[in-house]
């Protein structure tokens, strides 16, 4: 039971980067050089993601447009509405930086790897999950910065939005991804055989940006401006946010008549938020601001969604196995009760 809620290695590494940035912050010229290096790693990461995505596999799920509409509505409509509602807790229960971070979390695209992995474990529609999660990340490069600009103004946030950030995101994320897609026929098979390369770049770039962001945040007094009650409130907000989205996507998929496999895909793709996309986007969109404080809700949500969805995927898988066990004897013309007696 405890293993279900044990933090994974990557989460512990993120916590380590946060602590290191708080205790040994990097500053001045060294921070600038590390920032340039981190931006290069992010560009390489999205190039590798573009080169790894199999076009044929992704296109296999493209025709399932109703499913994709539900996932996108959850990612870019339902989540932002809930994020605006959470903004009502600022500044009494959440600091302005944490409130902006919750809203930023809510406008991010879905994850790719974990959405597909959990869908597969639970017995869902994997081709549709690949298509939906990949499209969410690509569209998120356009939609996320636009939603940040609109919703931060709606919320009355003091965090400024630089419209040039949209162009920077296109240059740093979309162009490398597009180049990777062009070279996918040549590089795709090789990268599939060398998955650790993508993992090293993926995790290394996130850890480096988290370290830089918290170095800057600590230098500007992050922890002195973030009281413990606000952090506790943020944890509750993340938990409630995930619980509501999981419940709504499950109910909506059943109400709209989707199959169990499609329901699983909708639930896992529609409830995730991408740390891999969120960290570099925050670094660009909120450049020169309290990036560390804004990233706190996302990093916490990352761990919460992994633990909750891992348990949920196992539950779906167990139900599917139980259903198959009941259907087996029935298809053979034997009642389930008789099968159990004969097994004894």
Short mmCIF file of C-alpha atoms in Angstrom, two decimals:
data_model
loop_
_atom_site.label_atom_id
_atom_site.label_comp_id
_atom_site.label_asym_id
_atom_site.label_seq_id
_atom_site.Cartn_x
_atom_site.Cartn_y
_atom_site.Cartn_z
CA UNK A 1 0.00 0.00 0.00
CA UNK A 2 2.76 2.45 0.96
CA UNK A 3 4.63 1.78 -2.30
CA UNK A 4 1.73 3.31 -4.23
CA UNK A 5 2.36 6.69 -2.61
CA UNK A 6 6.16 6.57 -2.47
CA UNK A 7 7.74 9.43 -4.48
CA UNK A 8 9.58 8.30 -7.59
CA UNK A 9 13.29 8.92 -8.13
CA UNK A 10 12.74 11.88 -10.43
CA UNK A 11 10.52 13.63 -7.90
CA UNK A 12 13.20 13.19 -5.25
CA UNK A 13 15.72 14.67 -7.69
CA UNK A 14 13.46 17.70 -8.22
CA UNK A 15 13.22 18.17 -4.45
CA UNK A 16 17.01 17.92 -4.31
CA UNK A 17 17.36 20.62 -7.00
CA UNK A 18 14.94 22.82 -5.07
CA UNK A 19 16.91 22.38 -1.84
CA UNK A 20 20.24 22.93 -3.62
CA UNK A 21 18.92 26.12 -5.18
CA UNK A 22 17.76 27.27 -1.75
CA UNK A 23 21.02 26.43 0.05
CA UNK A 24 23.63 27.07 -2.68
CA UNK A 25 22.02 29.48 -5.15
CA UNK A 26 23.86 30.29 -8.35
CA UNK A 27 24.03 33.99 -9.20
CA UNK A 28 25.32 36.65 -11.56
CA UNK A 29 27.45 35.56 -14.54
CA UNK A 30 27.36 31.87 -13.68
CA UNK A 31 23.55 31.93 -13.60
CA UNK A 32 23.48 33.55 -17.06
CA UNK A 33 25.74 30.88 -18.56
CA UNK A 34 23.73 28.10 -16.94
CA UNK A 35 20.56 29.66 -18.33
CA UNK A 36 21.97 29.61 -21.86
CA UNK A 37 23.01 25.98 -21.43
CA UNK A 38 19.57 25.06 -20.04
CA UNK A 39 17.84 26.70 -23.04
CA UNK A 40 20.02 24.64 -25.36
CA UNK A 41 19.07 21.45 -23.52
CA UNK A 42 15.36 22.32 -23.78
CA UNK A 43 15.69 22.86 -27.54
CA UNK A 44 17.48 19.51 -27.84
CA UNK A 45 14.79 17.85 -25.75
CA UNK A 46 11.94 18.99 -28.03
CA UNK A 47 13.98 18.02 -31.08
CA UNK A 48 14.32 14.49 -29.67
CA UNK A 49 10.59 14.37 -28.85
CA UNK A 50 9.77 15.35 -32.42
CA UNK A 51 12.15 12.75 -33.81
CA UNK A 52 10.71 9.97 -31.62
CA UNK A 53 6.98 10.38 -32.33
CA UNK A 54 5.92 7.79 -34.87
CA UNK A 55 3.65 9.52 -37.40
CA UNK A 56 1.81 6.38 -38.43
CA UNK A 57 1.02 5.38 -34.85
CA UNK A 58 -0.14 8.88 -33.99
CA UNK A 59 -2.32 9.13 -37.12
CA UNK A 60 -4.02 5.86 -36.16
CA UNK A 61 -5.78 7.67 -33.34
CA UNK A 62 -6.41 10.92 -35.21
CA UNK A 63 -9.82 9.87 -36.54
CA UNK A 64 -11.26 9.64 -33.03
CA UNK A 65 -12.19 13.34 -33.02
CA UNK A 66 -14.92 13.16 -30.33
CA UNK A 67 -12.46 11.74 -27.83
CA UNK A 68 -9.86 14.39 -28.66
CA UNK A 69 -12.40 17.20 -28.27
CA UNK A 70 -13.26 15.99 -24.76
CA UNK A 71 -9.57 15.76 -23.81
CA UNK A 72 -8.80 19.24 -25.18
CA UNK A 73 -11.88 20.68 -23.45
CA UNK A 74 -10.63 19.27 -20.16
CA UNK A 75 -7.07 20.50 -20.71
CA UNK A 76 -7.73 23.99 -22.03
CA UNK A 77 -11.27 24.85 -20.81
CA UNK A 78 -12.14 22.93 -17.63
CA UNK A 79 -8.72 23.32 -16.00
CA UNK A 80 -8.49 27.10 -16.66
CA UNK A 81 -11.99 27.65 -15.23
CA UNK A 82 -10.97 25.81 -12.07
CA UNK A 83 -7.73 27.80 -11.99
CA UNK A 84 -9.66 31.07 -12.09
CA UNK A 85 -11.82 29.82 -9.22
CA UNK A 86 -8.68 28.99 -7.21
CA UNK A 87 -7.49 32.55 -7.80
CA UNK A 88 -10.23 33.74 -5.43
CA UNK A 89 -8.04 32.41 -2.60
CA UNK A 90 -5.46 35.11 -3.29
CA UNK A 91 -4.15 37.03 -1.42
CA UNK A 92 -5.80 35.78 1.77
CA UNK A 93 -4.88 32.07 1.54
CA UNK A 94 -2.48 31.98 -1.42
CA UNK A 95 0.33 34.39 -2.17
CA UNK A 96 0.06 36.16 -5.57
CA UNK A 97 2.96 34.06 -6.91
CA UNK A 98 1.30 30.77 -5.88
CA UNK A 99 -2.06 31.90 -7.29
CA UNK A 100 -0.39 32.76 -10.60
CA UNK A 101 1.37 29.39 -10.44
CA UNK A 102 -1.93 27.52 -10.00
CA UNK A 103 -3.42 29.37 -12.97
CA UNK A 104 -0.29 28.69 -15.04
CA UNK A 105 -0.52 25.01 -14.12
CA UNK A 106 -4.13 24.94 -15.33
CA UNK A 107 -3.35 26.25 -18.84
CA UNK A 108 -0.50 23.83 -19.56
CA UNK A 109 -0.82 20.97 -22.06
CA UNK A 110 -1.13 17.33 -21.06
CA UNK A 111 1.86 15.07 -20.53
CA UNK A 112 2.94 12.66 -23.24
CA UNK A 113 4.88 9.83 -21.63
CA UNK A 114 2.86 9.33 -18.45
CA UNK A 115 -0.52 9.76 -20.18
CA UNK A 116 0.35 7.03 -22.67
CA UNK A 117 1.96 4.80 -20.03
CA UNK A 118 -1.00 4.97 -17.64
CA UNK A 119 -3.46 4.45 -20.50
CA UNK A 120 -1.55 1.35 -21.55
CA UNK A 121 -1.39 -0.07 -18.01
CA UNK A 122 -5.11 0.53 -17.48
CA UNK A 123 -6.08 -1.12 -20.79
CA UNK A 124 -7.19 2.02 -22.63
CA UNK A 125 -7.06 3.18 -26.25
CA UNK A 126 -3.30 3.66 -26.66
CA UNK A 127 -3.23 4.98 -30.29
CA UNK A 128 -5.79 7.64 -29.36
CA UNK A 129 -3.76 8.52 -26.25
CA UNK A 130 -0.61 8.96 -28.35
CA UNK A 131 -2.44 11.25 -30.76
CA UNK A 132 -4.27 13.23 -28.09
CA UNK A 133 -1.29 13.77 -25.78
CA UNK A 134 1.04 14.67 -28.65
CA UNK A 135 -1.45 17.12 -30.17
CA UNK A 136 -2.03 18.67 -26.75
CA UNK A 137 1.69 19.41 -26.40
CA UNK A 138 1.98 20.86 -29.90
CA UNK A 139 -1.14 23.04 -29.54
CA UNK A 140 -0.03 24.02 -26.05
CA UNK A 141 2.94 25.90 -27.50
CA UNK A 142 0.37 28.33 -29.00
CA UNK A 143 -2.53 28.09 -26.56
CA UNK A 144 -0.71 28.19 -23.22
CA UNK A 145 1.00 31.59 -23.62
CA UNK A 146 -2.20 33.11 -25.02
CA UNK A 147 -4.27 31.78 -22.12
CA UNK A 148 -1.67 33.05 -19.65
CA UNK A 149 -1.94 36.54 -21.16
CA UNK A 150 -5.74 36.59 -21.13
CA UNK A 151 -6.39 34.89 -17.79
CA UNK A 152 -3.72 36.69 -15.76
CA UNK A 153 -5.32 39.97 -16.80
CA UNK A 154 -8.77 38.60 -15.97
CA UNK A 155 -7.54 37.56 -12.55
CA UNK A 156 -5.99 40.96 -11.93
CA UNK A 157 -2.53 39.48 -11.43
CA UNK A 158 0.46 41.77 -11.06
CA UNK A 159 2.59 39.38 -13.12
CA UNK A 160 3.39 40.96 -16.46
CA UNK A 161 3.09 39.04 -19.71
CA UNK A 162 5.57 39.64 -22.48
CA UNK A 163 3.96 38.95 -25.86
CA UNK A 164 7.43 38.38 -27.27
CA UNK A 165 7.40 35.21 -25.13
CA UNK A 166 5.14 33.58 -27.74
CA UNK A 167 7.82 34.01 -30.38
CA UNK A 168 10.51 32.79 -27.99
CA UNK A 169 8.49 29.66 -27.22
CA UNK A 170 8.04 29.02 -30.94
CA UNK A 171 11.79 29.35 -31.51
CA UNK A 172 12.84 27.30 -28.49
CA UNK A 173 10.21 24.55 -28.54
CA UNK A 174 8.21 24.37 -31.77
CA UNK A 175 11.01 24.80 -34.32
CA UNK A 176 13.21 22.06 -32.79
CA UNK A 177 10.13 19.81 -32.57
CA UNK A 178 9.27 20.45 -36.24
CA UNK A 179 12.88 19.75 -37.26
CA UNK A 180 12.76 16.50 -35.29
CA UNK A 181 9.57 15.49 -37.10
CA UNK A 182 11.22 16.13 -40.47
CA UNK A 183 14.11 13.85 -39.50
CA UNK A 184 11.89 11.28 -37.76
CA UNK A 185 12.13 8.63 -40.52
CA UNK A 186 15.93 8.64 -40.15
CA UNK A 187 16.34 9.20 -36.40
CA UNK A 188 13.16 7.64 -35.00
CA UNK A 189 14.25 3.97 -35.01
CA UNK A 190 17.68 4.85 -33.55
CA UNK A 191 16.16 6.95 -30.75
CA UNK A 192 13.69 4.17 -29.95
CA UNK A 193 16.65 1.87 -29.36
CA UNK A 194 18.38 4.52 -27.22
CA UNK A 195 15.58 5.78 -24.96
CA UNK A 196 17.97 6.64 -22.08
CA UNK A 197 19.35 9.50 -24.20
CA UNK A 198 15.99 11.25 -24.27
CA UNK A 199 15.46 10.55 -20.58
CA UNK A 200 18.81 12.09 -19.63
CA UNK A 201 18.13 15.25 -21.66
CA UNK A 202 14.51 15.40 -20.41
CA UNK A 203 15.31 15.10 -16.72
CA UNK A 204 18.57 16.98 -16.88
CA UNK A 205 17.01 20.06 -18.49
CA UNK A 206 14.14 20.17 -16.00
CA UNK A 207 16.43 19.76 -13.00
CA UNK A 208 18.77 22.49 -14.26
CA UNK A 209 15.94 24.99 -14.83
CA UNK A 210 14.40 24.19 -11.43
CA UNK A 211 17.79 24.82 -9.81
CA UNK A 212 18.27 28.13 -11.66
CA UNK A 213 14.70 29.26 -10.96
CA UNK A 214 14.95 28.59 -7.24
CA UNK A 215 18.40 30.16 -7.06
CA UNK A 216 16.87 33.38 -8.38
CA UNK A 217 13.77 33.01 -6.19
CA UNK A 218 15.79 32.55 -3.02
CA UNK A 219 17.96 35.54 -3.90
CA UNK A 220 14.78 37.64 -4.12
CA UNK A 221 13.30 36.30 -0.87
CA UNK A 222 10.94 33.51 -1.99
CA UNK A 223 10.67 31.66 1.32
CA UNK A 224 10.27 34.81 3.38
CA UNK A 225 7.33 35.80 1.15
CA UNK A 226 5.70 32.33 1.21
CA UNK A 227 4.23 31.45 4.62
CA UNK A 228 3.65 27.83 5.60
CA UNK A 229 -0.19 28.15 5.62
CA UNK A 230 -0.04 29.27 1.98
CA UNK A 231 2.00 26.17 1.06
CA UNK A 232 -0.52 23.94 2.87
CA UNK A 233 -3.38 25.66 1.03
CA UNK A 234 -1.57 25.09 -2.26
CA UNK A 235 -1.33 21.35 -1.53
CA UNK A 236 -5.07 21.20 -0.83
CA UNK A 237 -5.80 23.16 -4.02
CA UNK A 238 -3.73 20.72 -6.11
CA UNK A 239 -5.46 17.72 -4.55
CA UNK A 240 -8.95 19.16 -5.03
CA UNK A 241 -8.11 20.25 -8.57
CA UNK A 242 -6.99 16.77 -9.61
CA UNK A 243 -9.91 15.05 -7.85
CA UNK A 244 -12.46 17.31 -9.57
CA UNK A 245 -10.97 16.81 -13.05
CA UNK A 246 -10.76 13.03 -12.62
CA UNK A 247 -14.40 12.92 -11.48
CA UNK A 248 -15.65 15.23 -14.25
CA UNK A 249 -13.78 13.48 -17.08
CA UNK A 250 -14.98 10.08 -15.86
CA UNK A 251 -18.60 11.24 -15.65
CA UNK A 252 -18.46 13.06 -19.00
CA UNK A 253 -17.00 10.07 -20.86
CA UNK A 254 -19.76 7.81 -19.53
CA UNK A 255 -22.49 10.37 -20.19
CA UNK A 256 -21.32 10.78 -23.80
CA UNK A 257 -21.37 7.01 -24.33
CA UNK A 258 -17.66 6.30 -24.80
CA UNK A 259 -16.36 2.76 -24.42
CA UNK A 260 -14.37 1.76 -21.34
CA UNK A 261 -11.12 1.92 -23.36
CA UNK A 262 -11.92 5.46 -24.52
CA UNK A 263 -12.97 6.47 -21.01
CA UNK A 264 -9.56 5.43 -19.72
CA UNK A 265 -7.84 7.51 -22.41
CA UNK A 266 -9.97 10.57 -21.65
CA UNK A 267 -9.39 10.30 -17.90
CA UNK A 268 -5.61 9.96 -18.12
CA UNK A 269 -4.95 12.38 -20.99
CA UNK A 270 -7.44 14.98 -19.74
CA UNK A 271 -6.19 15.12 -16.15
CA UNK A 272 -2.43 15.51 -16.67
CA UNK A 273 -0.28 18.62 -16.78
CA UNK A 274 3.17 18.57 -18.34
CA UNK A 275 6.13 19.45 -16.14
CA UNK A 276 8.45 19.01 -19.15
CA UNK A 277 6.59 21.73 -21.09
CA UNK A 278 5.69 23.88 -18.09
CA UNK A 279 9.19 24.48 -16.74
CA UNK A 280 10.71 25.93 -19.94
CA UNK A 281 7.52 27.88 -20.73
CA UNK A 282 7.49 29.48 -17.27
CA UNK A 283 11.15 30.35 -17.70
CA UNK A 284 10.30 32.27 -20.88
CA UNK A 285 6.87 33.71 -20.05
CA UNK A 286 7.79 34.93 -16.56
CA UNK A 287 11.40 35.86 -17.28
CA UNK A 288 12.74 38.22 -14.61
CA UNK A 289 9.85 37.47 -12.25
CA UNK A 290 9.29 35.01 -9.38
CA UNK A 291 9.60 31.87 -11.53
CA UNK A 292 10.43 29.68 -8.53
CA UNK A 293 7.23 30.60 -6.71
CA UNK A 294 5.16 30.18 -9.88
CA UNK A 295 6.60 26.69 -10.46
CA UNK A 296 5.82 25.40 -6.95
CA UNK A 297 2.17 24.44 -7.67
CA UNK A 298 3.21 22.63 -10.86
CA UNK A 299 5.98 20.61 -9.20
CA UNK A 300 3.65 19.57 -6.41
CA UNK A 301 0.86 18.71 -8.86
CA UNK A 302 3.33 16.60 -10.84
CA UNK A 303 3.88 14.28 -7.89
CA UNK A 304 0.20 14.24 -6.89
CA UNK A 305 -0.93 13.27 -10.40
CA UNK A 306 1.66 10.50 -10.68
CA UNK A 307 0.68 8.89 -7.36
CA UNK A 308 -3.08 9.20 -7.92
CA UNK A 309 -3.04 8.06 -11.54
CA UNK A 310 -0.73 5.12 -10.80
CA UNK A 311 -3.25 3.83 -8.25
CA UNK A 312 -6.16 4.56 -10.63
CA UNK A 313 -4.45 2.75 -13.53
CA UNK A 314 -3.95 -0.35 -11.38
CA UNK A 315 -7.60 -0.21 -10.36
CA UNK A 316 -8.76 -0.02 -13.99
CA UNK A 317 -6.44 -2.92 -14.89
CA UNK A 318 -7.74 -5.08 -12.02
CA UNK A 319 -11.33 -4.41 -13.04
CA UNK A 320 -10.52 -5.33 -16.64
CA UNK A 321 -8.88 -8.59 -15.57
CA UNK A 322 -11.82 -9.46 -13.33
CA UNK A 323 -14.24 -8.79 -16.18
CA UNK A 324 -12.25 -11.01 -18.54
CA UNK A 325 -12.20 -13.75 -15.90
CA UNK A 326 -16.00 -13.59 -15.66
CA UNK A 327 -16.55 -13.45 -19.41
CA UNK A 328 -14.28 -16.44 -20.11
CA UNK A 329 -16.50 -19.10 -18.53
CA UNK A 330 -19.63 -17.39 -19.86
CA UNK A 331 -18.37 -17.56 -23.44
CA UNK A 332 -17.62 -21.26 -22.94
CA UNK A 333 -21.20 -21.87 -21.82
CA UNK A 334 -20.34 -22.24 -18.13
CA UNK A 335 -21.83 -20.02 -15.43
CA UNK A 336 -19.26 -18.04 -13.43
CA UNK A 337 -20.39 -19.65 -10.18
CA UNK A 338 -19.97 -23.14 -11.65
CA UNK A 339 -16.52 -22.21 -12.88
CA UNK A 340 -15.50 -21.14 -9.39
CA UNK A 341 -16.80 -24.45 -7.94
CA UNK A 342 -14.97 -26.49 -10.55
CA UNK A 343 -11.78 -24.51 -9.80
CA UNK A 344 -12.03 -25.59 -6.18
#
